[in-house]
Amino acid sequence: MPLRNYVSYNAMLSGYLRNAEFSLARNLFDRMPKDLFSWNLMLSGYVRNRRLRDARVLFDSMPQKDVVSWNAMLSGYVRSGHVDEAREVFDKMPHKNSISWNGLLAAYVRSGRLEEGSLLFESKSDWELISWNCLMGGYVKRSMLGDARLLFDQMPIRDVVSWNTMISGYAQDGDLSQARRLFEESPVRDVFTWTAMVCAYVQNGMLDEARRVFNEMPQRREMSYNAMIAGYVQYKRMDMARELFEEMPFPNIGSWNIMISCYCQEGDVAQARNLFDRMPQRDSVSWAAIIAGYAQNGHYEEAMNMLVEMKRDGEGLNRSTLCCALSTCAHIAALELGKQVHGQVVKTGYENGCLVGNALVGMYCKCGCIDEAYEVFQGIQRKDIVSWNTMLSGYARHGFGRLALTVFESMITAGVKPDEITMVGVLSACSHNGLTDRGTEYFHSMDKDYGVKPNSNHYTCTVDLLGRAGRLEEAQNLIRNMPFEPDVATWGALLGASRIHGNMELSEKAAEMIFKMEPHNSGMYVLLSNLYAASGRWVDVSKIRLKMREVGVQKTPGYSWVEVHNKIHTFTVGDCFHPEKRRIYAFLEELDLEMKQEGYVPSTKLVLHDVEEEEKKHMLKYHSEKIAVAFGILTIPAGRPIRVMKNLRVCEDCHNAIKHISKIVGRLIILRDSHRFHHFSEGICSCGDYW
DNA sequence: GTAGGGTTAG
C-alpha cells in the first residue's frame, strides 16, 4: 500500500464532491488525515449543494478556520437567502476580505433588503466595481431607477456591465428615450447592450423596431434571439416566435424554456411537452415550466408524474420545482404528500423565504390546515404582497372572516399596498361571513383609500355580498351602474343569490343573460334546473335538459376525494367501484338511522330528477361527499380530522347530513368544496350555514 | 453583477 499524503486524499475527496457523492465523501472524510484544505473542501461541498445544516455542523466543529472557511459559510447563507445568519457570520469573522463584503452586500440585494444594503454600502468607501454593479442591479430590479442612476453617476469607474445594467433598467421600465440616450453615449457595446435595446423596443410594443435592432446587431448570441422571441411571445405572435426559434443555429436551454412556457400559457401543453421531449438537455427551469404547465392547465396527475420523473432524472428540487410541487399538492389537496415536500423544504432551508414560504402557506390553506398555514406565514421573514394575499384569502375561504380582516389590517400597518387580489380577498371574507355593511364600505372606498379601482371581480364579490344578505335590489342596481359590461361571473353571483332567496323571476333573468354569453356553461344549466326542480316545475326541468342536449353541454360530474395513507380515493355519486364499497355502504346505512334519530330530514327537493319520493332519498344518500366522509371515518385514525374535497359546491342536504355526522361520530370533518371550506364539528359548521 | 421558470383570487 503506497503512502498517501493529504494531497491525494484531498484530490479523491474533491472528486466525490464534484459528483455529489456525499455518503462516499463523508465516509472518506471521517477516516482520512485532514488538513485545513480538506475541511474547507468538505464545507464548500455541502454549501454548493445547499446542505446548510450539515455545513453548519461541520463549520462549528472545525479545529481551525481561515478566511476561506468563513467565506464559505457566509456564502452558504447568502445563496439560500438567510440574510440574518449571513450577517451574524459576517460580524463574527476575525478577518474579512473583499469577498466577504461583496457576499453580504449581495445577500441584502438579492433578498430585496435594499435599505440595509445601501447602509452597508455607505459604511465603507473602497468597494470593488462588482459591488457597485451589484447594488445598482438591485435598484434596477426593484424599478428604483432614480437610485440606480445616482449610483451610476457617482461611480469612480464604469465597465460595460455598469452601462448594460442601467440601459436594461430603462428598457425594462419602458423608458425608451433614456435607454436610447445611454446607448448612444456608451463607450463600449457588447451583446448585452444591443439585446437591452431589443428589450426596450419590445417593452414599448414596437416589435418591428425591435426586429430592426436585432437585425443590425454586430453579433448575436442565444440571449439576443431569446429576447426577440420573448417579445413575440408577449404580443401573442406565436408564429413569429416559432419561426425565429427554428432559425436559431444553436438554441440554448433558455430558448427551449421560453417556447415551452409560452405554449403552456397558451394552454397548449401537448405542444409544450413535444418540445420538452425533443430538448437535448434540460435544466430545472425546463422541469419547472412543464410541471407548472400541467398544473396550471388542470392536469394535476401529469404534473405529479413529471415531478417523479424529474427526481428520477436526477434533477434536484430547487426553489421553483419545490414551488410547483407544493402548488400541485395544493390543487389536489394531497396533504400527506405536501407534508413530505415540506420536509424537503426544511432540509434545504427555503422555508422562511418568500417564494417557497408562500407556496407552503397556500398548500396548507388549500389542504384545510389553516393553523399550520399561519405558522409558516409567521415564519416568512420578509413577507411580500403574495404572502399577505395568500394568508388573507386562506382565512376568507375557511370562513374566518374576522381573522382575514385582521391580516388585512396588519398588512396595511406593515406598509404593504393592497392590490386587486387583496381586495378580492377582503370582499369575499366579508361575503362569506355576512359582514355586509363593512364589505360595501370597503368596496366604495377601495379606490380612494388604496388606489385599487374595482374590476369585474370586485363587482362580482359585492353583488354576491349584497345578494346573500337578501339585498337583491341593491345588487341589481350595482350591476346596472357598472362602468363596464357585467360578465358571466357577475350574473352568476346574482343567480346564486336569487336562488338562495327564492326569487324565481330574477334567477331566470340572470340565467338568460348567462346563456346568451356562454351557451356551453354547464354549471348554470344545472343551477337553473335545480331551481326549477326545487319548486316542482318539472316541465321546465325537462326543457332545460332538452336544451342542454341541443347545444351539447354535459353536466360536470360531481366527485369527492379523500387522502388516506398517501393515496387519494375518489368517489362519484352512488359509487360502486371502490373495493371497500360494501363496508362503506353498510356504515352509511347505520349513520342514516342515527341521523334520523337526531332529527335529520333529507331535503328531497334538491334532487335534480323527477322521481318518486323514496327513490329521491336514496339518490341523496349516496352523494359523493357522503361516501367520501364515511370512508374517511372508517379509515382515518380517531382523533385526526377528516379532510374531504369536492369539485363542485356541496349540496344543501349533504351539508346538513355532515353536520349531524360530525356530532354522531365526534370527529372534526373539514370539507373543501369548489367555493370554500366547511369545518364541521359537534353538529355545527363554521360557515354558519351561510355559503 | 446584465436571459429563461416558479408562489396569491374568482
XYZ file of C-alpha atoms (C1' of nucleotides) in Angstrom:
701
model
C 0.000 0.000 0.000
C 1.634 3.234 -1.101
C 1.809 6.001 1.403
C -0.782 8.621 0.729
C -0.432 12.222 1.684
C -3.006 14.944 2.282
C -2.909 15.949 -1.358
C -4.035 12.630 -2.746
C -6.747 12.258 -0.122
C -7.959 15.742 -0.874
C -7.987 15.024 -4.604
C -10.114 11.962 -4.020
C -12.449 13.871 -1.710
C -12.946 16.645 -4.205
C -13.680 14.068 -6.891
C -16.510 12.597 -4.816
C -17.883 16.026 -4.031
C -17.873 17.085 -7.649
C -20.115 14.135 -8.391
C -22.313 14.904 -5.386
C -21.445 11.531 -3.824
C -21.988 12.739 -0.303
C -22.006 9.496 1.595
C -18.803 8.360 -0.081
C -17.218 11.743 0.508
C -18.242 11.872 4.131
C -17.079 8.346 4.730
C -13.658 9.139 3.346
C -13.535 12.468 5.135
C -14.207 10.889 8.510
C -11.377 8.412 8.144
C -8.659 10.347 6.353
C -5.914 12.554 7.747
C -7.108 16.114 7.348
C -5.539 19.469 6.863
C -7.383 22.783 6.735
C -7.803 22.400 2.999
C -9.721 19.133 3.498
C -12.088 20.777 5.951
C -12.713 23.621 3.558
C -13.305 21.172 0.718
C -15.951 19.285 2.657
C -17.547 22.506 3.847
C -17.819 24.067 0.420
C -19.125 20.743 -0.928
C -22.033 20.969 1.481
C -22.579 24.632 0.717
C -22.628 24.173 -3.022
C -25.267 21.509 -2.663
C -27.377 23.521 -0.282
C -26.878 21.186 2.648
C -26.784 24.076 5.028
C -27.340 22.188 8.240
C -24.556 19.735 7.505
C -22.370 22.665 6.558
C -23.060 24.456 9.818
C -22.413 21.403 11.971
C -19.118 20.836 10.172
C -18.217 24.501 10.399
C -18.799 24.577 14.148
C -16.622 21.539 14.685
C -13.645 22.768 12.693
C -10.395 22.752 14.679
C -9.233 25.877 12.910
C -10.718 28.251 10.354
C -9.270 30.638 7.851
C -10.951 33.385 5.864
C -11.870 30.837 3.183
C -13.842 28.770 5.700
C -15.674 31.839 6.963
C -16.445 32.981 3.444
C -17.734 29.522 2.516
C -20.161 29.516 5.437
C -21.178 33.061 4.640
C -21.847 32.259 1.013
C -23.998 29.289 2.067
C -26.301 31.658 3.897
C -26.119 34.211 1.101
C -27.186 31.733 -1.556
C -30.079 30.383 0.409
C -31.323 33.837 1.303
C -30.660 33.526 5.042
C -29.622 37.117 5.328
C -29.662 37.403 9.098
C -27.498 34.329 9.535
C -25.160 35.705 6.884
C -24.892 38.920 8.831
C -24.160 37.029 12.015
C -21.318 35.104 10.400
C -20.009 38.297 8.844
C -19.950 40.098 12.173
C -18.072 37.251 13.851
C -15.369 36.935 11.211
C -11.927 37.713 12.583
C -10.674 38.747 9.143
C -12.716 39.961 6.222
C -11.653 40.307 2.634
C -13.456 41.830 -0.316
C -15.247 38.521 -0.991
C -16.854 38.735 2.444
C -18.014 42.306 1.900
C -19.323 41.569 -1.573
C -21.082 38.481 -0.258
C -23.004 40.263 2.442
C -23.965 43.069 0.093
C -25.221 40.521 -2.426
C -27.296 38.888 0.315
C -29.075 42.145 1.054
C -29.542 42.970 -2.609
C -30.858 39.561 -3.631
C -33.379 39.408 -0.850
C -34.608 42.863 -1.717
C -33.402 44.422 1.558
C -32.010 47.422 -0.240
C -32.214 49.831 2.667
C -29.832 47.688 4.674
C -27.767 47.068 1.554
C -27.253 50.758 0.966
C -26.432 51.316 4.646
C -23.728 48.695 4.377
C -22.536 50.293 1.172
C -22.190 53.666 2.837
C -20.205 52.204 5.729
C -17.125 51.685 3.587
C -15.599 53.543 0.677
C -13.271 51.184 -1.172
C -15.856 48.946 -2.828
C -14.964 46.915 -5.843
C -16.609 47.602 -9.153
C -18.583 44.375 -8.887
C -20.296 45.658 -5.730
C -21.237 48.958 -7.328
C -22.801 46.983 -10.150
C -24.484 44.620 -7.740
C -26.229 47.344 -5.740
C -27.172 49.196 -8.896
C -28.639 45.980 -10.277
C -30.676 45.630 -7.084
C -32.186 49.075 -7.582
C -32.919 48.291 -11.216
C -34.681 45.070 -10.324
C -36.952 46.957 -7.949
C -37.579 49.652 -10.579
C -35.854 52.223 -8.358
C -34.263 53.837 -11.352
C -33.568 57.168 -9.640
C -31.377 55.486 -7.027
C -29.711 53.345 -9.654
C -28.893 56.381 -11.738
C -27.485 58.232 -8.735
C -25.111 55.347 -8.122
C -24.257 55.137 -11.804
C -23.331 58.823 -11.891
C -21.183 58.528 -8.738
C -19.179 55.502 -9.844
C -15.428 56.088 -9.960
C -15.091 53.752 -12.932
C -17.667 52.027 -15.088
C -17.364 48.904 -17.122
C -19.632 47.532 -19.797
C -21.750 45.766 -17.166
C -22.490 49.088 -15.478
C -23.692 50.574 -18.743
C -25.711 47.482 -19.582
C -27.387 47.351 -16.200
C -28.510 50.949 -16.480
C -29.648 50.628 -20.080
C -31.602 47.464 -19.467
C -33.097 49.104 -16.374
C -34.541 51.864 -18.510
C -35.543 49.291 -21.105
C -37.496 47.181 -18.633
C -39.090 50.286 -17.225
C -40.279 51.191 -20.704
C -38.245 54.418 -20.754
C -37.195 54.148 -24.347
C -35.702 57.614 -24.728
C -33.363 57.262 -21.722
C -32.312 53.816 -22.875
C -31.657 55.182 -26.329
C -29.634 58.115 -24.946
C -27.357 55.946 -22.794
C -26.957 53.521 -25.645
C -25.633 56.338 -27.824
C -23.352 57.575 -25.022
C -21.900 54.223 -24.064
C -18.182 53.910 -24.887
C -18.404 50.136 -25.331
C -21.192 47.908 -26.501
C -21.466 44.181 -26.311
C -24.237 41.691 -26.997
C -25.924 42.621 -23.732
C -26.077 46.276 -24.706
C -27.685 45.509 -28.033
C -30.043 42.989 -26.513
C -31.138 45.541 -23.932
C -32.219 47.772 -26.823
C -34.250 44.947 -28.310
C -35.986 44.675 -24.933
C -36.536 48.427 -24.796
C -38.476 48.364 -28.063
C -40.358 45.226 -27.066
C -41.431 46.900 -23.836
C -42.935 49.687 -25.875
C -44.766 47.297 -28.116
C -42.594 48.288 -31.083
C -41.905 44.824 -32.431
C -40.760 45.962 -35.868
C -38.251 48.389 -34.375
C -37.036 45.668 -32.047
C -36.566 43.390 -35.022
C -34.625 46.105 -36.842
C -32.194 46.432 -33.912
C -31.991 42.677 -33.767
C -31.056 42.527 -37.441
C -28.487 45.332 -37.061
C -26.614 43.728 -34.181
C -22.959 43.192 -34.992
C -23.023 39.831 -33.335
C -25.808 37.766 -31.847
C -25.909 35.317 -29.072
C -28.620 32.968 -27.926
C -29.848 35.529 -25.428
C -30.435 38.039 -28.223
C -32.632 35.558 -30.003
C -34.339 34.801 -26.737
C -35.148 38.440 -26.107
C -36.705 38.754 -29.558
C -38.617 35.508 -29.171
C -39.875 36.580 -25.753
C -41.049 39.802 -27.382
C -43.077 37.933 -29.980
C -44.497 35.736 -27.266
C -45.516 38.718 -25.176
C -47.612 40.019 -28.034
C -49.079 36.631 -28.843
C -47.170 36.248 -32.107
C -46.515 32.574 -31.566
C -45.948 32.001 -35.274
C -43.117 34.544 -35.423
C -41.643 33.245 -32.189
C -41.639 29.717 -33.501
C -40.145 30.793 -36.796
C -37.236 32.587 -35.146
C -36.742 29.696 -32.764
C -36.487 27.269 -35.667
C -33.992 29.619 -37.363
C -31.631 29.645 -34.396
C -28.451 27.823 -35.177
C -27.938 26.661 -31.601
C -30.898 27.298 -29.338
C -29.763 27.128 -25.738
C -31.747 25.711 -22.868
C -33.219 29.139 -22.259
C -34.648 29.301 -25.787
C -36.357 25.964 -25.347
C -37.631 27.031 -21.968
C -39.228 30.191 -23.326
C -41.035 28.238 -26.023
C -42.212 25.613 -23.567
C -43.525 28.042 -21.017
C -45.339 30.107 -23.588
C -47.073 27.085 -25.094
C -48.104 26.236 -21.551
C -49.513 29.693 -21.014
C -51.451 29.380 -24.249
C -52.908 26.178 -22.858
C -51.199 24.033 -25.498
C -49.459 21.654 -23.113
C -49.206 18.956 -25.738
C -47.070 21.175 -27.939
C -45.007 22.161 -24.912
C -44.483 18.532 -24.000
C -43.471 17.795 -27.536
C -40.688 20.384 -27.348
C -39.746 19.234 -23.875
C -39.236 15.702 -25.119
C -37.112 16.915 -28.018
C -34.742 19.034 -25.911
C -31.164 17.884 -25.983
C -30.712 18.862 -22.328
C -32.993 20.068 -19.581
C -32.425 22.146 -16.528
C -34.508 22.937 -13.506
C -36.271 25.731 -15.368
C -37.449 23.347 -18.070
C -38.840 20.989 -15.475
C -40.471 23.797 -13.564
C -42.051 25.125 -16.744
C -43.546 21.844 -17.882
C -44.728 20.841 -14.414
C -46.325 24.212 -13.825
C -47.818 23.985 -17.314
C -49.577 20.763 -16.446
C -50.651 22.076 -13.069
C -51.994 25.364 -14.390
C -53.997 23.630 -17.056
C -55.587 21.275 -14.581
C -53.557 18.148 -15.402
C -52.524 17.523 -11.820
C -51.770 13.873 -12.201
C -49.421 14.577 -15.076
C -47.799 17.286 -13.004
C -47.166 14.866 -10.166
C -45.889 12.221 -12.583
C -43.440 14.693 -14.036
C -42.206 15.544 -10.566
C -41.397 11.888 -10.040
C -39.767 11.754 -13.472
C -37.707 14.756 -12.604
C -36.292 13.174 -9.490
C -35.561 10.010 -11.439
C -33.745 12.134 -13.987
C -31.508 13.392 -11.224
C -32.715 16.959 -11.219
C -32.719 18.047 -7.615
C -35.510 20.028 -6.090
C -34.789 23.711 -6.092
C -36.921 26.667 -5.166
C -39.052 26.680 -8.245
C -39.628 22.958 -8.530
C -40.468 22.816 -4.840
C -42.897 25.600 -5.522
C -44.540 23.701 -8.364
C -44.681 20.573 -6.263
C -46.402 22.424 -3.460
C -48.887 24.180 -5.668
C -49.799 20.876 -7.305
C -50.318 19.306 -3.881
C -52.465 22.300 -3.026
C -54.683 21.841 -6.063
C -55.390 18.201 -5.441
C -55.273 18.720 -1.669
C -52.703 15.976 -1.204
C -51.802 16.845 2.359
C -49.576 13.880 3.140
C -47.531 14.441 0.022
C -47.445 18.148 0.736
C -46.053 17.470 4.188
C -43.324 15.327 2.679
C -42.380 18.151 0.357
C -42.410 20.432 3.376
C -39.825 18.107 4.918
C -37.614 18.574 1.872
C -38.094 22.308 2.119
C -36.932 22.357 5.716
C -33.825 20.412 4.760
C -32.850 22.890 2.102
C -33.665 25.842 4.297
C -36.042 27.605 1.930
C -38.894 27.626 4.399
C -38.538 31.201 5.508
C -38.043 32.630 2.046
C -40.910 34.262 0.284
C -41.356 32.115 -2.750
C -41.392 28.672 -1.196
C -42.896 30.018 2.019
C -45.842 31.409 0.093
C -46.343 28.142 -1.729
C -46.323 26.325 1.623
C -48.896 28.686 3.098
C -51.065 28.140 0.031
C -50.672 24.386 0.259
C -51.730 24.252 3.901
C -54.649 26.597 3.281
C -55.935 24.556 0.394
C -55.460 21.298 2.261
C -57.629 22.568 5.076
C -54.867 23.170 7.640
C -55.329 26.810 8.355
C -53.347 26.800 11.609
C -50.305 25.212 10.013
C -50.606 27.772 7.234
C -50.496 30.585 9.739
C -47.459 29.091 11.417
C -45.499 29.039 8.166
C -46.787 32.505 7.319
C -45.408 33.889 10.560
C -42.033 32.348 9.821
C -41.630 34.121 6.484
C -39.015 36.711 7.137
C -39.830 39.278 4.502
C -43.475 38.934 3.616
C -44.359 40.196 0.168
C -47.750 41.000 -1.276
C -48.300 37.373 -2.248
C -47.655 36.178 1.319
C -50.267 38.562 2.682
C -52.773 37.787 -0.049
C -52.395 34.039 0.371
C -52.977 34.160 4.116
C -55.815 36.630 3.815
C -57.745 34.697 1.219
C -56.937 31.483 3.066
C -58.788 32.760 6.110
C -61.566 34.050 3.881
C -62.084 30.658 2.231
C -62.111 28.945 5.567
C -64.821 31.232 6.790
C -62.684 33.058 9.323
C -63.675 36.465 8.045
C -62.621 38.476 11.041
C -59.175 36.883 11.079
C -58.900 37.664 7.383
C -59.657 41.298 8.086
C -57.115 41.290 10.926
C -54.482 40.079 8.461
C -55.569 42.857 6.138
C -55.098 45.455 8.844
C -51.657 44.120 9.782
C -50.750 44.285 6.140
C -51.674 47.942 5.973
C -49.764 48.590 9.203
C -46.736 46.843 7.718
C -46.863 49.362 4.910
C -47.723 46.931 2.114
C -50.008 48.423 -0.507
C -53.011 46.204 -1.277
C -53.580 45.145 -4.858
C -56.585 43.827 -6.753
C -56.210 40.332 -5.366
C -56.056 41.625 -1.811
C -59.366 43.387 -2.287
C -60.990 40.273 -3.739
C -59.912 38.513 -0.549
C -61.280 41.263 1.661
C -64.622 41.397 -0.118
C -65.058 37.644 -0.176
C -64.148 37.471 3.528
C -66.987 39.879 4.214
C -69.288 37.973 1.922
C -68.616 34.574 3.499
C -69.285 35.983 6.939
C -72.288 38.158 6.375
C -70.320 41.345 7.079
C -72.417 43.135 4.521
C -72.048 46.748 5.581
C -68.353 46.512 6.198
C -67.902 44.872 2.795
C -69.807 47.539 0.910
C -67.791 50.191 2.701
C -64.580 48.582 1.525
C -65.951 48.352 -1.979
C -66.841 52.009 -2.158
C -63.649 53.286 -0.569
C -61.017 50.968 -2.053
C -60.134 53.291 -4.894
C -59.865 56.318 -2.617
C -58.082 54.545 0.268
C -55.782 52.167 -1.537
C -55.808 53.231 -5.146
C -57.340 49.985 -6.369
C -60.047 50.528 -8.974
C -62.854 47.960 -8.723
C -62.667 45.441 -11.560
C -65.289 42.920 -12.542
C -64.145 40.508 -9.813
C -64.757 43.136 -7.174
C -68.197 43.849 -8.601
C -68.941 40.137 -8.560
C -67.883 39.837 -4.922
C -70.039 42.772 -3.948
C -73.054 41.505 -5.868
C -72.527 38.245 -4.006
C -72.202 40.085 -0.703
C -75.427 42.042 -1.140
C -77.257 39.167 -2.734
C -76.555 36.682 0.027
C -77.812 39.164 2.575
C -81.045 39.338 0.603
C -80.438 42.859 -0.651
C -81.265 41.832 -4.196
C -82.485 45.247 -5.250
C -79.165 46.853 -4.349
C -77.282 44.050 -6.068
C -79.216 44.694 -9.259
C -78.578 48.422 -9.008
C -74.890 47.759 -8.684
C -74.935 45.720 -11.873
C -76.872 48.403 -13.709
C -74.354 51.075 -12.724
C -71.224 49.117 -13.541
C -68.769 51.122 -15.652
C -68.315 48.109 -17.924
C -70.402 45.206 -19.170
C -71.134 42.642 -16.448
C -69.602 39.269 -17.209
C -70.782 35.725 -16.651
C -69.405 35.572 -13.113
C -71.295 38.696 -12.077
C -74.573 37.356 -13.393
C -73.703 34.058 -11.772
C -73.443 35.759 -8.396
C -76.860 37.308 -8.888
C -78.278 33.967 -9.952
C -76.850 32.270 -6.873
C -78.249 34.931 -4.590
C -81.714 34.958 -6.098
C -81.750 31.179 -5.835
C -81.000 31.268 -2.102
C -83.751 33.797 -1.580
C -86.211 32.024 -3.848
C -86.617 34.835 -6.346
C -87.520 32.853 -9.426
C -88.049 35.815 -11.709
C -84.618 37.278 -11.070
C -82.983 33.872 -11.359
C -84.437 33.372 -14.788
C -83.313 36.813 -15.885
C -79.749 36.200 -14.754
C -79.673 32.738 -16.283
C -80.877 34.116 -19.583
C -78.010 36.615 -19.668
C -75.553 33.861 -18.925
C -76.927 31.561 -21.612
C -76.552 34.348 -24.119
C -72.915 34.856 -23.257
C -71.906 31.272 -22.675
C -74.257 28.743 -24.198
C -71.966 25.941 -23.082
C -71.669 26.806 -19.405
C -72.906 23.605 -17.837
C -72.859 24.846 -14.263
C -75.517 27.435 -14.985
C -77.854 24.948 -16.615
C -77.569 22.746 -13.586
C -78.167 25.630 -11.213
C -81.295 26.700 -13.054
C -82.577 23.208 -13.420
C -82.067 22.613 -9.690
C -84.040 25.737 -9.109
C -86.978 24.507 -11.159
C -86.755 21.111 -9.554
C -86.842 22.672 -6.096
C -90.153 24.321 -6.850
C -91.534 21.274 -8.594
C -91.547 22.774 -12.091
C -90.702 19.515 -13.788
C -91.789 20.666 -17.221
C -89.220 23.431 -17.105
C -86.643 20.998 -15.839
C -87.102 18.807 -18.848
C -86.971 21.842 -21.131
C -83.599 22.732 -19.700
C -82.345 19.230 -20.095
C -83.553 19.194 -23.673
C -81.726 22.436 -24.303
C -78.590 21.027 -22.763
C -78.757 18.180 -25.188
C -79.423 20.545 -28.101
C -76.370 22.689 -27.523
C -74.389 19.660 -26.498
C -73.410 20.578 -22.955
C -72.897 17.974 -20.348
C -73.201 18.324 -16.657
C -69.825 18.316 -14.938
C -69.962 15.158 -12.886
C -69.577 15.765 -9.188
C -66.920 13.837 -7.331
C -65.254 13.889 -3.950
C -61.944 12.616 -2.762
C -60.123 11.884 0.431
C -56.477 11.112 1.046
C -55.764 8.048 3.188
C -52.283 6.683 3.779
C -50.763 8.694 0.970
C -53.329 7.531 -1.543
C -56.158 9.555 -2.984
C -59.559 7.835 -3.065
C -62.082 9.355 -5.435
C -65.831 8.775 -5.315
C -68.707 9.646 -7.616
C -72.402 9.609 -6.801
C -73.569 6.089 -5.967
C -70.003 4.908 -6.471
C -69.705 1.174 -6.982
C -66.083 0.813 -7.985
C -64.331 1.184 -4.686
C -63.039 -2.123 -3.303
C -64.457 -1.310 0.123
C -67.878 -0.306 -1.115
C -69.790 -2.883 0.982
C -68.268 -1.687 4.188
C -68.846 1.939 3.258
C -72.493 1.499 2.316
C -73.236 -0.563 5.428
C -71.742 2.211 7.519
C -73.770 4.823 5.661
C -76.959 2.906 6.449
C -76.004 2.884 10.100
C -75.293 6.586 10.075
C -78.549 7.243 8.273
C -80.556 5.639 11.049
C -78.728 7.518 13.770
C -79.060 10.789 11.904
C -82.779 10.357 11.652
C -82.967 9.810 15.392
C -81.105 13.089 15.747
C -83.809 14.764 13.720
C -82.278 14.773 10.252
C -84.769 15.034 7.420
C -83.498 14.553 3.872
C -84.293 17.623 1.766
C -85.504 15.840 -1.301
C -86.434 18.973 -3.199
C -82.792 19.311 -4.209
C -82.717 16.200 -6.319
C -82.480 17.071 -9.930
C -84.683 14.389 -11.384
C -88.408 13.874 -11.268
C -88.583 10.611 -9.369
C -90.620 9.160 -6.558
C -90.006 10.460 -3.079
C -88.418 7.260 -1.730
C -86.093 6.975 -4.648
C -85.018 10.586 -4.277
C -83.952 9.936 -0.728
C -81.941 7.029 -1.961
C -80.106 9.151 -4.510
C -79.266 11.737 -1.895
C -77.931 9.143 0.468
C -75.157 8.252 -1.908
C -73.853 11.645 -2.939
C -70.111 11.510 -3.422
C -69.301 13.706 -0.434
C -71.246 11.462 1.924
C -69.439 8.379 0.647
C -66.069 10.080 0.993
C -66.863 11.224 4.528
C -67.962 7.719 5.503
C -64.812 6.222 4.029
C -62.718 8.787 5.852
C -64.303 7.980 9.201
C -63.724 4.287 8.643
C -60.075 4.591 7.685
C -58.579 7.669 9.320
C -57.414 7.054 12.900
C -59.601 8.524 15.616
C -58.637 11.960 16.802
C -57.429 13.081 13.394
C -59.639 15.353 11.306
C -61.297 14.007 8.171
C -60.493 16.121 5.154
C -62.752 15.697 2.166
C -62.620 17.602 -1.087
C -65.331 18.121 -3.668
C -65.014 19.521 -7.169
C -68.429 21.256 -7.091
C -70.294 23.059 -4.381
C -71.567 20.937 -1.531
C -75.311 20.325 -1.736
C -77.608 21.534 0.985
C -78.659 18.080 2.045
C -75.118 16.804 2.367
C -74.180 19.889 4.319
C -76.990 19.204 6.726
C -76.181 15.494 6.957
C -72.460 16.068 7.599
C -73.316 18.385 10.465
C -75.214 15.519 12.093
C -72.477 13.031 11.292
C -69.808 15.182 12.951
C -71.814 15.066 16.147
C -72.634 11.359 15.994
C -69.069 10.181 15.456
C -67.484 13.005 17.439
C -64.974 13.910 14.707
C -63.842 17.092 13.051
C -64.762 16.962 9.371
C -63.215 19.520 7.061
C -64.802 19.748 3.642
C -63.368 21.773 0.807
C -65.846 22.445 -1.969
C -65.265 24.484 -5.095
C -66.075 27.629 -3.213
C -64.770 27.471 0.323
C -64.039 25.367 3.388
C -66.515 23.989 5.874
C -65.332 22.886 9.316
C -67.951 20.548 10.783
C -67.779 19.782 14.471
C -70.341 18.889 17.137
C -73.214 19.375 14.721
C -72.192 22.882 13.675
C -70.482 24.170 10.540
C -68.005 27.049 10.534
C -69.855 28.663 7.645
C -72.860 29.206 9.872
C -74.985 27.666 7.100
C -74.256 30.736 5.057
C -72.390 29.824 1.891
C -23.109 41.652 -11.159
C -26.577 42.142 -17.199
C -31.970 35.953 -20.403
C -35.393 31.799 -19.167
C -39.129 29.412 -14.648
C -41.860 29.188 -10.026
C -45.915 31.451 -5.429
C -51.733 34.697 -4.415
C -58.414 35.246 -6.059
C -62.621 34.452 -8.806
